[in-house]
Amino acid sequence: MKEQKKKKIIIIGAGISGLSSGIYAQKSGFISEIFERNMTPGGLCTSWVRKGYKLDGCVHWLTGTSHQSDLYNLWRSIDAFDDNSLIMEDNFVTIEVDGVKVTLWHDLDKLEKELIEISPEDTKLIKKFIKDTKRIVNVPLPYVNSMSDMSIYRVLKTGIMMVPYLPLIIKCLTTSVIKFSNKFKSPILRKVFATIMPGNKSNLYQALYAFGTCASDSGGVPYGGSLAMANRIANNYEHLGGFIHYGKSVKEIIIKKNKAVGIRLTNGEEHYADYVISSTDLHHSINTLLNNQYYFRHFSHRFKNEKNYPSPSCVLVHYSVDLNKFNDLNITNTFEFETTPFIVGNSAVSSIRMRCYKYDKTFINNGRVTMNVLIHQDDDDFPFWNELNKNKPSYNQFKKEIGLIIKQKIEERFPSLFNDLELLDVVTPMTFVRYTNAYHGAYMCWGLTNNNSMLIHNGKVPGVKNLFISGQWLQMPGGLPIAMMSGKFAIDHIIKKEYQFPIINLFRTIKNNN
């Protein structure tokens, strides 16, 4: 009997989503190739070196590092980490308000005790916050299989499992962090909970889930930083027989008779395959690679409604600091303090959150360690950066000025660091645009607010066969887990199309998940 020819899949982008698709494609018996515009894998999940220091632009915590998490086996299946390469911190952040330091410990019993000591009159609300934090991370989500590929039985089962959590989910989705923080009688706790997440538009669900993930030991940090994790995943893909074309920018997806048949590169090269998966930025996929020829109802109104669907970006300023001097400060690795307001983009900034990477020796060089400060930005700030970027000397000068302003603010708070901080690099929303075509420089997709609705998209392109999209934009609020899962789901769709018989699908799925 003649052996059936293997089907070929072209994947655009070697970010976490594209690498995930590639790995599951190889495990499922397909031939796959990834085309990546940059010379390294990972997309936004990256690190780089300045003046001999490693700088990180992504992972502060990775959701799904606990053995009890449904995500754990998926991360392990693509070789994102092993148990010996995870670093577990004991706190989320320390926020200093009016001279009082409040640490959000991962030990929730310890946290509850300290919060009550600060504000006994808020005991009832504090206990409710701790209880909700413990519960929110147990909400059953479609991690292993896409909702669109679930049987009616599986959908009903998932729905029934979610019923006990619905009141909590609805309350959290419809309550802003600001509204929740204002319930505290203590002015200190009001300020603490108002700044638990960057920006002032996020809702309580996003804050509780982020903090709860870390507090449940499911938010470890991969040793070596973001690029090291991306390299491990890329090496796994290549070990399975996949090939990554670095330095190859895709101009458009080739569609013939409403069917995706390949890609055309910016250098004119054409490459053909049976399937195409676009794992690059969603807005770039729709408006550039598909020439804005196809209407995505769920995405279109979100991109147009920036007020209710803000896409978060940031200014990320990196320094080196003497390790011994930082240790002498006797503060946690992530520390936020109030400061006199200053303007970044179109936003007033009244606090600075520092993150020191001393927990990972790969970020230490000759007794000095990398430290960064993240300043939240969003769609309201992007016009400022987009216009400034048109004049490169002015743009570069402004970046340096921001770095020096923040340096001065840190020195004012910690005089022992005077003349010690060395400015290494300043990342702006335009950096994200340049590096990954990120829409408005967003490092995650639309944030969850109390004025918007959740999105879970199946990644299918209306009116086009054999084309799928993947990436963090398919499910709010995005992030690495969504990127990884959507990459897997794209291959699940192809398997379903190629192998219509249930028993074959079953064996393919089992192989895919191992």
mmCIF file of C-alpha atoms in Angstrom, residues 69-263:
data_model
loop_
_atom_site.group_PDB
_atom_site.id
_atom_site.type_symbol
_atom_site.label_atom_id
_atom_site.label_comp_id
_atom_site.label_asym_id
_atom_site.label_seq_id
_atom_site.Cartn_x
_atom_site.Cartn_y
_atom_site.Cartn_z
ATOM 1 C CA SER A 69 -2.636 23.260 37.529
ATOM 2 C CA ASP A 70 -4.201 21.945 34.313
ATOM 3 C CA LEU A 71 -1.620 24.027 32.463
ATOM 4 C CA TYR A 72 1.359 22.278 34.040
ATOM 5 C CA ASN A 73 1.421 19.256 31.714
ATOM 6 C CA LEU A 74 0.946 21.464 28.664
ATOM 7 C CA TRP A 75 3.938 23.626 29.587
ATOM 8 C CA ARG A 76 6.003 20.511 30.243
ATOM 9 C CA SER A 77 4.910 18.957 26.930
ATOM 10 C CA ILE A 78 6.555 21.809 25.014
ATOM 11 C CA ASP A 79 9.589 21.843 27.357
ATOM 12 C CA ALA A 80 9.018 25.349 28.725
ATOM 13 C CA PHE A 81 10.619 24.372 32.034
ATOM 14 C CA ASP A 82 11.389 21.509 34.343
ATOM 15 C CA ASP A 83 10.850 21.428 38.089
ATOM 16 C CA ASN A 84 14.520 22.204 38.723
ATOM 17 C CA SER A 85 14.467 25.381 36.614
ATOM 18 C CA LEU A 86 11.624 27.175 38.410
ATOM 19 C CA ILE A 87 12.174 29.999 40.872
ATOM 20 C CA MET A 88 9.414 30.588 43.434
ATOM 21 C CA GLU A 89 9.218 33.946 45.181
ATOM 22 C CA ASP A 90 7.452 34.309 48.544
ATOM 23 C CA ASN A 91 5.586 37.511 47.667
ATOM 24 C CA PHE A 92 3.842 39.306 44.808
ATOM 25 C CA VAL A 93 4.926 42.870 45.621
ATOM 26 C CA THR A 94 5.522 45.236 48.510
ATOM 27 C CA ILE A 95 3.649 48.535 48.213
ATOM 28 C CA GLU A 96 4.726 51.425 50.404
ATOM 29 C CA VAL A 97 2.008 53.935 51.318
ATOM 30 C CA ASP A 98 2.616 56.890 53.624
ATOM 31 C CA GLY A 99 5.715 55.179 54.977
ATOM 32 C CA VAL A 100 3.907 51.883 55.692
ATOM 33 C CA LYS A 101 5.127 48.819 53.784
ATOM 34 C CA VAL A 102 2.423 46.315 52.851
ATOM 35 C CA THR A 103 3.688 43.031 51.384
ATOM 36 C CA LEU A 104 1.310 40.805 49.448
ATOM 37 C CA TRP A 105 2.698 37.508 50.711
ATOM 38 C CA HIS A 106 1.993 34.317 48.818
ATOM 39 C CA ASP A 107 1.301 32.761 52.207
ATOM 40 C CA LEU A 108 -2.315 33.899 52.428
ATOM 41 C CA ASP A 109 -2.644 33.214 56.147
ATOM 42 C CA LYS A 110 0.400 35.400 56.781
ATOM 43 C CA LEU A 111 -1.039 38.072 54.488
ATOM 44 C CA GLU A 112 -4.418 38.027 56.213
ATOM 45 C CA LYS A 113 -2.812 38.463 59.620
ATOM 46 C CA GLU A 114 -0.672 41.425 58.506
ATOM 47 C CA LEU A 115 -3.525 43.187 56.712
ATOM 48 C CA ILE A 116 -5.751 42.891 59.786
ATOM 49 C CA GLU A 117 -2.955 44.274 61.962
ATOM 50 C CA ILE A 118 -2.816 47.315 59.663
ATOM 51 C CA SER A 119 -6.592 47.787 59.593
ATOM 52 C CA PRO A 120 -8.647 45.806 62.152
ATOM 53 C CA GLU A 121 -11.762 47.702 61.041
ATOM 54 C CA ASP A 122 -11.452 46.048 57.604
ATOM 55 C CA THR A 123 -11.269 42.495 58.964
ATOM 56 C CA LYS A 124 -14.441 41.296 57.262
ATOM 57 C CA LEU A 125 -13.421 42.615 53.827
ATOM 58 C CA ILE A 126 -9.873 41.290 54.230
ATOM 59 C CA LYS A 127 -11.116 37.794 55.041
ATOM 60 C CA LYS A 128 -13.444 37.968 52.012
ATOM 61 C CA PHE A 129 -10.531 38.990 49.780
ATOM 62 C CA ILE A 130 -8.413 36.066 51.023
ATOM 63 C CA LYS A 131 -11.289 33.616 50.533
ATOM 64 C CA ASP A 132 -12.004 34.853 46.993
ATOM 65 C CA THR A 133 -8.314 34.718 46.093
ATOM 66 C CA LYS A 134 -8.176 31.046 47.092
ATOM 67 C CA ARG A 135 -11.310 30.261 45.065
ATOM 68 C CA ILE A 136 -10.646 32.205 41.859
ATOM 69 C CA VAL A 137 -7.696 30.062 40.771
ATOM 70 C CA ASN A 138 -9.886 26.934 40.943
ATOM 71 C CA VAL A 139 -12.343 28.172 38.302
ATOM 72 C CA PRO A 140 -12.397 25.462 35.578
ATOM 73 C CA LEU A 141 -11.192 26.924 32.267
ATOM 74 C CA PRO A 142 -10.837 25.241 28.829
ATOM 75 C CA TYR A 143 -7.095 24.681 28.988
ATOM 76 C CA VAL A 144 -6.722 21.270 27.359
ATOM 77 C CA ASN A 145 -9.320 21.525 24.584
ATOM 78 C CA SER A 146 -10.804 24.458 22.725
ATOM 79 C CA MET A 147 -14.419 25.212 23.596
ATOM 80 C CA SER A 148 -15.294 24.955 19.900
ATOM 81 C CA ASP A 149 -13.935 21.407 19.737
ATOM 82 C CA MET A 150 -15.618 20.168 22.906
ATOM 83 C CA SER A 151 -18.478 17.741 22.696
ATOM 84 C CA ILE A 152 -21.839 18.897 24.026
ATOM 85 C CA TYR A 153 -21.264 16.588 26.988
ATOM 86 C CA ARG A 154 -17.882 18.213 27.750
ATOM 87 C CA VAL A 155 -19.314 21.726 27.394
ATOM 88 C CA LEU A 156 -22.184 20.877 29.745
ATOM 89 C CA LYS A 157 -19.808 19.259 32.223
ATOM 90 C CA THR A 158 -17.553 22.331 32.218
ATOM 91 C CA GLY A 159 -20.577 24.577 32.630
ATOM 92 C CA ILE A 160 -21.865 22.562 35.567
ATOM 93 C CA MET A 161 -18.430 22.688 37.205
ATOM 94 C CA MET A 162 -18.434 26.479 36.868
ATOM 95 C CA VAL A 163 -21.872 26.986 38.444
ATOM 96 C CA PRO A 164 -20.569 27.272 42.044
ATOM 97 C CA TYR A 165 -18.105 29.956 40.909
ATOM 98 C CA LEU A 166 -20.512 32.061 38.816
ATOM 99 C CA PRO A 167 -21.475 34.556 41.561
ATOM 100 C CA LEU A 168 -17.785 35.192 42.281
ATOM 101 C CA ILE A 169 -16.890 35.461 38.567
ATOM 102 C CA ILE A 170 -19.740 37.873 37.816
ATOM 103 C CA LYS A 171 -18.897 40.019 40.836
ATOM 104 C CA CYS A 172 -15.215 40.184 39.922
ATOM 105 C CA LEU A 173 -15.831 40.891 36.224
ATOM 106 C CA THR A 174 -18.198 43.755 37.001
ATOM 107 C CA THR A 175 -16.124 45.343 39.778
ATOM 108 C CA SER A 176 -13.154 47.543 38.977
ATOM 109 C CA VAL A 177 -10.056 47.389 41.147
ATOM 110 C CA ILE A 178 -10.638 51.038 42.052
ATOM 111 C CA LYS A 179 -14.233 50.360 43.121
ATOM 112 C CA PHE A 180 -13.118 47.409 45.233
ATOM 113 C CA SER A 181 -10.250 49.318 46.853
ATOM 114 C CA ASN A 182 -12.608 52.123 47.867
ATOM 115 C CA LYS A 183 -14.510 49.673 50.083
ATOM 116 C CA PHE A 184 -11.630 49.640 52.578
ATOM 117 C CA LYS A 185 -11.901 51.982 55.530
ATOM 118 C CA SER A 186 -8.128 52.209 55.811
ATOM 119 C CA PRO A 187 -6.628 54.831 53.452
ATOM 120 C CA ILE A 188 -3.460 52.739 53.331
ATOM 121 C CA LEU A 189 -5.262 49.607 52.114
ATOM 122 C CA ARG A 190 -7.302 51.678 49.671
ATOM 123 C CA LYS A 191 -4.093 52.798 47.992
ATOM 124 C CA VAL A 192 -2.513 49.345 48.155
ATOM 125 C CA PHE A 193 -5.392 47.575 46.451
ATOM 126 C CA ALA A 194 -5.826 50.369 43.908
ATOM 127 C CA THR A 195 -2.289 49.685 42.638
ATOM 128 C CA ILE A 196 -2.151 45.895 42.898
ATOM 129 C CA MET A 197 -2.247 45.765 39.079
ATOM 130 C CA PRO A 198 -0.687 48.321 36.675
ATOM 131 C CA GLY A 199 -3.047 50.971 35.323
ATOM 132 C CA ASN A 200 -6.416 52.015 36.682
ATOM 133 C CA LYS A 201 -8.788 50.235 34.289
ATOM 134 C CA SER A 202 -8.450 46.581 35.281
ATOM 135 C CA ASN A 203 -11.209 44.692 37.025
ATOM 136 C CA LEU A 204 -11.093 42.619 40.170
ATOM 137 C CA TYR A 205 -11.015 39.284 38.318
ATOM 138 C CA GLN A 206 -7.735 40.135 36.612
ATOM 139 C CA ALA A 207 -6.124 41.263 39.874
ATOM 140 C CA LEU A 208 -7.381 38.325 41.936
ATOM 141 C CA TYR A 209 -6.375 35.769 39.318
ATOM 142 C CA ALA A 210 -2.872 37.196 38.868
ATOM 143 C CA PHE A 211 -2.188 37.364 42.593
ATOM 144 C CA GLY A 212 -3.992 34.072 43.314
ATOM 145 C CA THR A 213 -1.914 32.279 40.705
ATOM 146 C CA CYS A 214 1.301 33.242 42.463
ATOM 147 C CA ALA A 215 -0.141 32.628 45.920
ATOM 148 C CA SER A 216 -1.079 29.074 44.916
ATOM 149 C CA ASP A 217 2.514 28.334 43.835
ATOM 150 C CA SER A 218 1.411 28.276 40.200
ATOM 151 C CA GLY A 219 3.308 31.411 39.197
ATOM 152 C CA GLY A 220 6.952 30.405 39.175
ATOM 153 C CA VAL A 221 9.663 32.163 37.161
ATOM 154 C CA PRO A 222 11.687 30.069 34.663
ATOM 155 C CA TYR A 223 15.400 30.183 35.449
ATOM 156 C CA GLY A 224 17.424 32.155 32.925
ATOM 157 C CA GLY A 225 14.622 34.501 31.927
ATOM 158 C CA SER A 226 12.164 34.737 29.082
ATOM 159 C CA LEU A 227 14.479 34.098 26.128
ATOM 160 C CA ALA A 228 15.982 31.054 27.845
ATOM 161 C CA MET A 229 12.477 29.598 28.110
ATOM 162 C CA ALA A 230 11.730 30.430 24.472
ATOM 163 C CA ASN A 231 15.001 28.808 23.397
ATOM 164 C CA ARG A 232 14.141 25.612 25.268
ATOM 165 C CA ILE A 233 10.797 25.442 23.468
ATOM 166 C CA ALA A 234 12.401 26.227 20.086
ATOM 167 C CA ASN A 235 15.049 23.537 20.639
ATOM 168 C CA ASN A 236 12.291 21.050 21.436
ATOM 169 C CA TYR A 237 10.519 21.948 18.185
ATOM 170 C CA GLU A 238 13.682 21.512 16.122
ATOM 171 C CA HIS A 239 14.495 18.255 17.926
ATOM 172 C CA LEU A 240 11.106 16.955 16.778
ATOM 173 C CA GLY A 241 12.055 17.693 13.159
ATOM 174 C CA GLY A 242 10.615 21.176 12.704
ATOM 175 C CA PHE A 243 12.503 23.997 10.996
ATOM 176 C CA ILE A 244 12.578 27.714 11.856
ATOM 177 C CA HIS A 245 13.450 30.233 9.137
ATOM 178 C CA TYR A 246 14.893 33.198 11.045
ATOM 179 C CA GLY A 247 15.142 36.661 9.498
ATOM 180 C CA LYS A 248 12.210 35.932 7.166
ATOM 181 C CA SER A 249 9.452 38.531 7.251
ATOM 182 C CA VAL A 250 6.082 37.540 5.799
ATOM 183 C CA LYS A 251 4.356 40.090 3.548
ATOM 184 C CA GLU A 252 1.033 38.330 3.002
ATOM 185 C CA ILE A 253 -0.835 35.052 3.117
ATOM 186 C CA ILE A 254 -1.504 33.586 -0.328
ATOM 187 C CA ILE A 255 -5.179 32.717 -0.783
ATOM 188 C CA LYS A 256 -6.570 31.073 -3.897
ATOM 189 C CA LYS A 257 -10.262 30.272 -4.356
ATOM 190 C CA ASN A 258 -10.921 31.098 -0.682
ATOM 191 C CA LYS A 259 -8.241 28.663 0.475
ATOM 192 C CA ALA A 260 -4.899 29.459 2.123
ATOM 193 C CA VAL A 261 -2.124 27.825 0.109
ATOM 194 C CA GLY A 262 1.027 29.546 1.327
ATOM 195 C CA ILE A 263 2.844 32.781 2.149
#
